[in-house]
Coordinates of C-alpha atoms in Angstrom, one line a residue:
M1 CA 175.3 73.0 118.1
A2 CA 176.2 75.1 115.1
F3 CA 176.4 78.8 115.8
I4 CA 173.9 80.8 113.8
P5 CA 174.7 84.5 113.7
Q6 CA 171.9 86.9 114.3
V7 CA 171.0 89.2 111.5
Q8 CA 170.4 92.7 112.9
A9 CA 167.1 94.1 111.7
K10 CA 167.4 97.2 109.5
E11 CA 165.9 100.5 110.5
T12 CA 162.7 101.3 108.6
L13 CA 162.7 104.6 106.6
V14 CA 159.2 105.7 105.5
W15 CA 159.1 107.8 102.4
L16 CA 156.1 110.2 102.3
L17 CA 154.9 110.8 98.8
R18 CA 152.0 112.7 97.3
E19 CA 150.8 113.0 93.7
L20 CA 152.8 115.9 92.3
P21 CA 153.2 115.4 88.5
P22 CA 155.6 115.4 86.9
L23 CA 157.7 114.9 90.0
T24 CA 155.7 112.0 91.4
I25 CA 153.1 110.1 89.4
F26 CA 150.9 107.4 91.0
E27 CA 148.6 106.3 88.1
G28 CA 148.6 105.7 84.4
A29 CA 151.1 104.7 81.8
Q30 CA 153.8 107.1 83.3
R31 CA 153.4 105.8 86.8
N32 CA 156.6 106.0 88.9
Q33 CA 158.4 107.8 86.0
G34 CA 158.3 111.3 87.5
A35 CA 161.5 113.2 88.1
V36 CA 161.4 112.6 91.9
D37 CA 160.1 109.0 91.4
R38 CA 163.3 108.2 89.5
T39 CA 165.5 110.1 92.0
L40 CA 163.9 108.2 94.9
A41 CA 164.5 104.9 93.2
L42 CA 168.2 105.7 93.1
L43 CA 168.3 106.9 96.7
I44 CA 166.7 103.6 97.8
Q45 CA 169.2 101.6 95.8
R46 CA 172.1 103.5 97.4
L47 CA 170.9 103.4 100.9
P48 CA 170.8 99.6 101.6
Q49 CA 171.1 100.0 105.3
Y50 CA 167.4 100.8 105.5
D51 CA 164.2 99.0 104.9
H52 CA 162.4 101.4 102.7
V53 CA 158.6 101.8 102.8
I54 CA 156.7 104.2 100.5
Q55 CA 153.5 105.7 102.0
R56 CA 151.1 107.9 99.9
V57 CA 149.7 110.8 101.9
N58 CA 148.5 114.3 101.0
R59 CA 150.6 117.3 101.9
A60 CA 148.8 118.2 105.1
R61 CA 149.1 114.6 106.5
A62 CA 152.8 114.4 105.5
M63 CA 153.5 117.5 107.6
Q64 CA 151.8 116.0 110.5
M65 CA 153.8 112.8 110.2
L66 CA 157.1 114.6 110.1
H67 CA 156.2 116.0 113.5
E68 CA 155.6 112.5 114.9
P69 CA 158.2 110.1 116.4
G70 CA 160.0 107.7 113.9
L71 CA 162.0 108.1 110.8
R72 CA 160.1 109.6 107.9
C73 CA 161.3 111.5 104.9
D74 CA 159.7 113.5 102.1
P75 CA 161.7 113.9 98.9
T76 CA 159.7 116.9 97.5
L77 CA 160.1 119.6 100.0
L78 CA 160.8 123.3 99.6
W79 CA 162.7 124.8 102.5
S80 CA 161.0 127.4 104.7
P81 CA 161.9 128.9 108.1
E82 CA 158.8 127.4 109.7
R83 CA 159.6 123.9 108.3
A84 CA 163.2 124.1 109.4
T85 CA 162.0 124.1 113.1
F86 CA 160.9 120.5 112.8
I87 CA 162.4 119.1 109.6
A88 CA 166.1 118.2 108.9
F89 CA 166.8 119.2 105.3
S90 CA 169.2 117.8 102.7
I91 CA 171.2 119.8 100.3
P92 CA 169.3 121.0 97.3
S93 CA 168.3 118.2 94.9
V94 CA 165.8 118.5 92.0
V95 CA 165.5 122.1 90.7
T96 CA 162.2 123.1 89.1
Y97 CA 160.7 126.1 87.5
S98 CA 158.9 128.2 90.2
N99 CA 155.3 128.5 91.0
G100 CA 153.0 131.1 89.4
L101 CA 149.3 131.7 88.9
I102 CA 147.3 129.3 86.7
I103 CA 144.3 131.1 85.2
R104 CA 141.7 130.5 82.6
S105 CA 142.8 132.3 79.4
A106 CA 139.4 133.8 79.1
D107 CA 139.9 135.5 82.5
R108 CA 143.2 137.2 81.7
P109 CA 141.6 140.7 81.3
Q110 CA 140.6 140.6 85.0
F111 CA 144.3 140.4 86.0
A112 CA 145.4 143.4 83.9
P113 CA 145.2 145.9 86.8
F114 CA 147.7 143.7 88.8
M115 CA 150.2 143.1 86.0
E116 CA 153.6 144.8 85.8
N117 CA 156.3 144.0 83.2
G118 CA 154.5 140.7 82.4
E119 CA 154.3 139.6 86.1
V120 CA 151.4 139.6 88.5
D121 CA 151.6 141.4 91.8
L122 CA 150.1 138.7 94.0
D123 CA 150.0 140.7 97.1
A124 CA 148.1 143.6 95.5
L125 CA 145.7 141.1 93.8
L126 CA 144.8 139.3 97.1
Q127 CA 144.5 142.5 99.1
S128 CA 142.1 144.0 96.5
G129 CA 139.5 141.4 97.5
K130 CA 138.4 141.1 93.9
L131 CA 139.8 137.7 92.8
K132 CA 139.8 134.4 94.6
V133 CA 142.9 132.2 94.5
G134 CA 143.1 128.5 95.2
R135 CA 146.0 126.8 96.9
V136 CA 147.0 123.3 98.1
A137 CA 146.7 123.2 101.9
E138 CA 150.0 123.0 103.8
R139 CA 152.0 123.2 100.5
S140 CA 154.9 125.6 100.6
Y141 CA 155.3 127.8 97.5
G142 CA 158.6 129.2 98.7
P143 CA 159.3 131.8 101.4
F144 CA 158.3 134.8 99.2
I145 CA 154.8 133.5 98.2
D146 CA 154.3 131.9 101.6
Q147 CA 154.7 135.3 103.3
I148 CA 152.1 136.9 101.0
L149 CA 149.6 134.1 101.7
K150 CA 150.2 134.4 105.4
H151 CA 148.9 138.0 105.3
A152 CA 146.2 137.6 102.7
P153 CA 142.5 138.0 103.5
A154 CA 141.3 134.5 104.4
D155 CA 138.2 134.8 102.2
M156 CA 140.4 135.4 99.1
L157 CA 142.1 132.1 99.5
S158 CA 140.5 128.7 98.8
P159 CA 142.7 125.9 100.4
H160 CA 142.2 122.3 99.3
Y161 CA 143.2 119.4 101.5
G162 CA 142.4 116.4 99.2
N163 CA 144.8 114.0 97.5
D164 CA 143.9 115.3 94.1
A165 CA 144.0 119.0 95.2
V166 CA 145.4 120.5 92.0
S167 CA 142.9 118.6 89.8
S168 CA 140.0 119.7 92.0
L169 CA 141.2 123.3 92.1
M170 CA 141.4 123.4 88.3
Q171 CA 137.9 122.1 88.0
M172 CA 136.7 124.7 90.5
E173 CA 138.5 127.3 88.3
Q174 CA 136.7 126.0 85.2
R175 CA 133.3 126.4 87.0
G176 CA 134.2 130.0 88.0
R177 CA 134.3 129.2 91.8
L178 CA 137.8 130.7 91.9
Q179 CA 139.8 132.8 89.4
A180 CA 143.3 131.5 89.8
L181 CA 145.3 128.8 91.6
I182 CA 149.0 128.9 92.6
G183 CA 151.0 126.1 91.1
Y184 CA 153.6 124.9 88.6
L185 CA 153.0 125.4 84.9
I186 CA 154.3 121.9 84.1
E187 CA 152.0 120.4 86.8
A188 CA 149.0 122.3 85.4
R189 CA 149.7 121.1 81.9
Y190 CA 149.9 117.5 83.0
V191 CA 146.6 117.8 85.0
A192 CA 144.9 119.6 82.1
R193 CA 145.8 116.8 79.7
Q194 CA 144.3 114.3 82.2
Q195 CA 141.1 116.3 82.3
G196 CA 140.9 116.6 78.6
M197 CA 141.5 120.4 78.6
G198 CA 143.1 122.1 75.6
A199 CA 146.5 123.8 76.1
D200 CA 144.9 127.1 75.2
E201 CA 142.2 127.0 77.9
F202 CA 144.5 128.2 80.6
S203 CA 147.5 130.6 81.0
F204 CA 150.4 130.9 83.4
L205 CA 151.3 134.2 85.0
A206 CA 154.7 134.6 86.7
I207 CA 154.5 136.2 90.1
K208 CA 156.4 139.5 90.7
G209 CA 159.4 138.9 93.1
V210 CA 159.6 135.2 92.6
E211 CA 162.9 133.6 91.4
K212 CA 162.9 131.7 88.1
Y213 CA 163.7 128.4 89.8
Q214 CA 163.0 126.6 93.1
F215 CA 165.3 124.2 94.9
N216 CA 163.7 121.0 96.3
H217 CA 165.1 119.0 99.2
V218 CA 164.7 115.8 101.0
G219 CA 163.3 116.5 104.4
C220 CA 163.4 114.0 107.3
S221 CA 162.1 113.9 110.9
D222 CA 164.3 116.3 112.9
N223 CA 165.5 113.7 115.4
A224 CA 168.7 111.7 115.7
D225 CA 167.6 109.1 113.2
G226 CA 166.4 111.7 110.7
Q227 CA 169.6 113.7 111.0
Q228 CA 171.7 110.5 110.4
A229 CA 169.5 109.7 107.4
I230 CA 170.2 113.2 105.9
S231 CA 174.0 112.7 106.5
R232 CA 173.7 109.6 104.4
I233 CA 171.4 111.1 101.8
N234 CA 173.5 114.2 101.1
P235 CA 176.6 112.4 99.5
V236 CA 174.2 110.5 97.2
L237 CA 172.5 113.7 96.1
E238 CA 175.8 115.4 95.7
T239 CA 176.7 112.9 93.0
L240 CA 173.2 112.5 91.4
R241 CA 172.4 116.2 91.0
R242 CA 175.5 116.9 88.9
D243 CA 174.2 115.1 85.8
M244 CA 171.2 112.8 86.3
L245 CA 168.6 114.9 88.3
P246 CA 168.5 117.8 85.8
L247 CA 167.8 115.3 83.0
F248 CA 165.0 113.6 84.9
Y249 CA 163.2 117.0 85.2
A250 CA 164.1 118.3 81.7
S251 CA 162.6 115.2 80.1
W252 CA 159.1 116.6 81.0
L253 CA 159.6 120.1 79.5
D254 CA 158.8 121.3 76.0
N255 CA 161.7 121.7 73.7
D256 CA 162.3 125.4 74.2
S257 CA 162.0 125.2 78.0
R258 CA 164.2 122.1 78.1
D259 CA 167.0 123.9 76.3
H260 CA 166.9 126.9 78.6
Y261 CA 166.7 124.7 81.7
L262 CA 169.6 122.5 80.8
E263 CA 171.7 125.5 80.0
D264 CA 170.9 127.1 83.3
A265 CA 171.4 123.8 85.1
K266 CA 175.1 124.0 84.5
S267 CA 175.3 126.7 87.1
F268 CA 172.6 125.7 89.6
F269 CA 175.2 124.5 92.1
S270 CA 178.2 126.6 91.1
D271 CA 177.8 128.8 94.3
K272 CA 179.2 126.4 96.9
T273 CA 177.3 128.1 99.8
A274 CA 174.0 127.9 97.9
A275 CA 174.8 124.3 96.8
A276 CA 175.3 123.2 100.4
M277 CA 172.8 125.1 102.4
P278 CA 169.0 124.8 102.1
S279 CA 168.4 128.5 102.1
R280 CA 166.4 129.2 99.0

């Protein structure tokens, strides 16, 4: 009898994705063309030792699944001390402009008492009890904003758990059910176009104390398989982030923002400690 070698089954790596334009896009003409969509396609191509499965879940469900047994990874995570207790993080990958407040332009005068040098004091705003702010449930906005939200009066925050959370929150804002939502300007612009809103209908307020940029990471289940996956993902990201990843994100920016971003991108990873450690 002829000897037929057995082919060892590959381990399955489940990628957890949520709608987060323009990083990930699920529908329409630009489907799968987001900055992280394109990054993930290259990661899958360069990690042939895995069977890759993409699963669409909202942020809250993704956090639950990263707690569960198995090998699951999310390519759009911000590092936080709480998440680091159960998630193994990669080196920084896609760098984006930071979160701020998305408001209706007509509501701008209401925020004047909380403005300082063109930035809004989010802590003072929430503690005042005067303006309600929307947020995506279980989404991290970076350690600085997360700490403010943790100590904010619960009735001043409106968390949304749905798959189209940002879209729903912007609709609530239009109806006056909340006065602001925390999010990315570029994401809000994308959603506004999908909803038929004009560019002048909303404004973006930078938050006092927040850095200009945020560093995204791949985060995997913090078990032996997840840690091994991160050890394989890091060398791939190390190569991709030098040239390709900044271009993926920059392609979604307006001309002025794109020029500034690409100039700054030259030094994103010049600090070797910051480039290696998920501490931002």
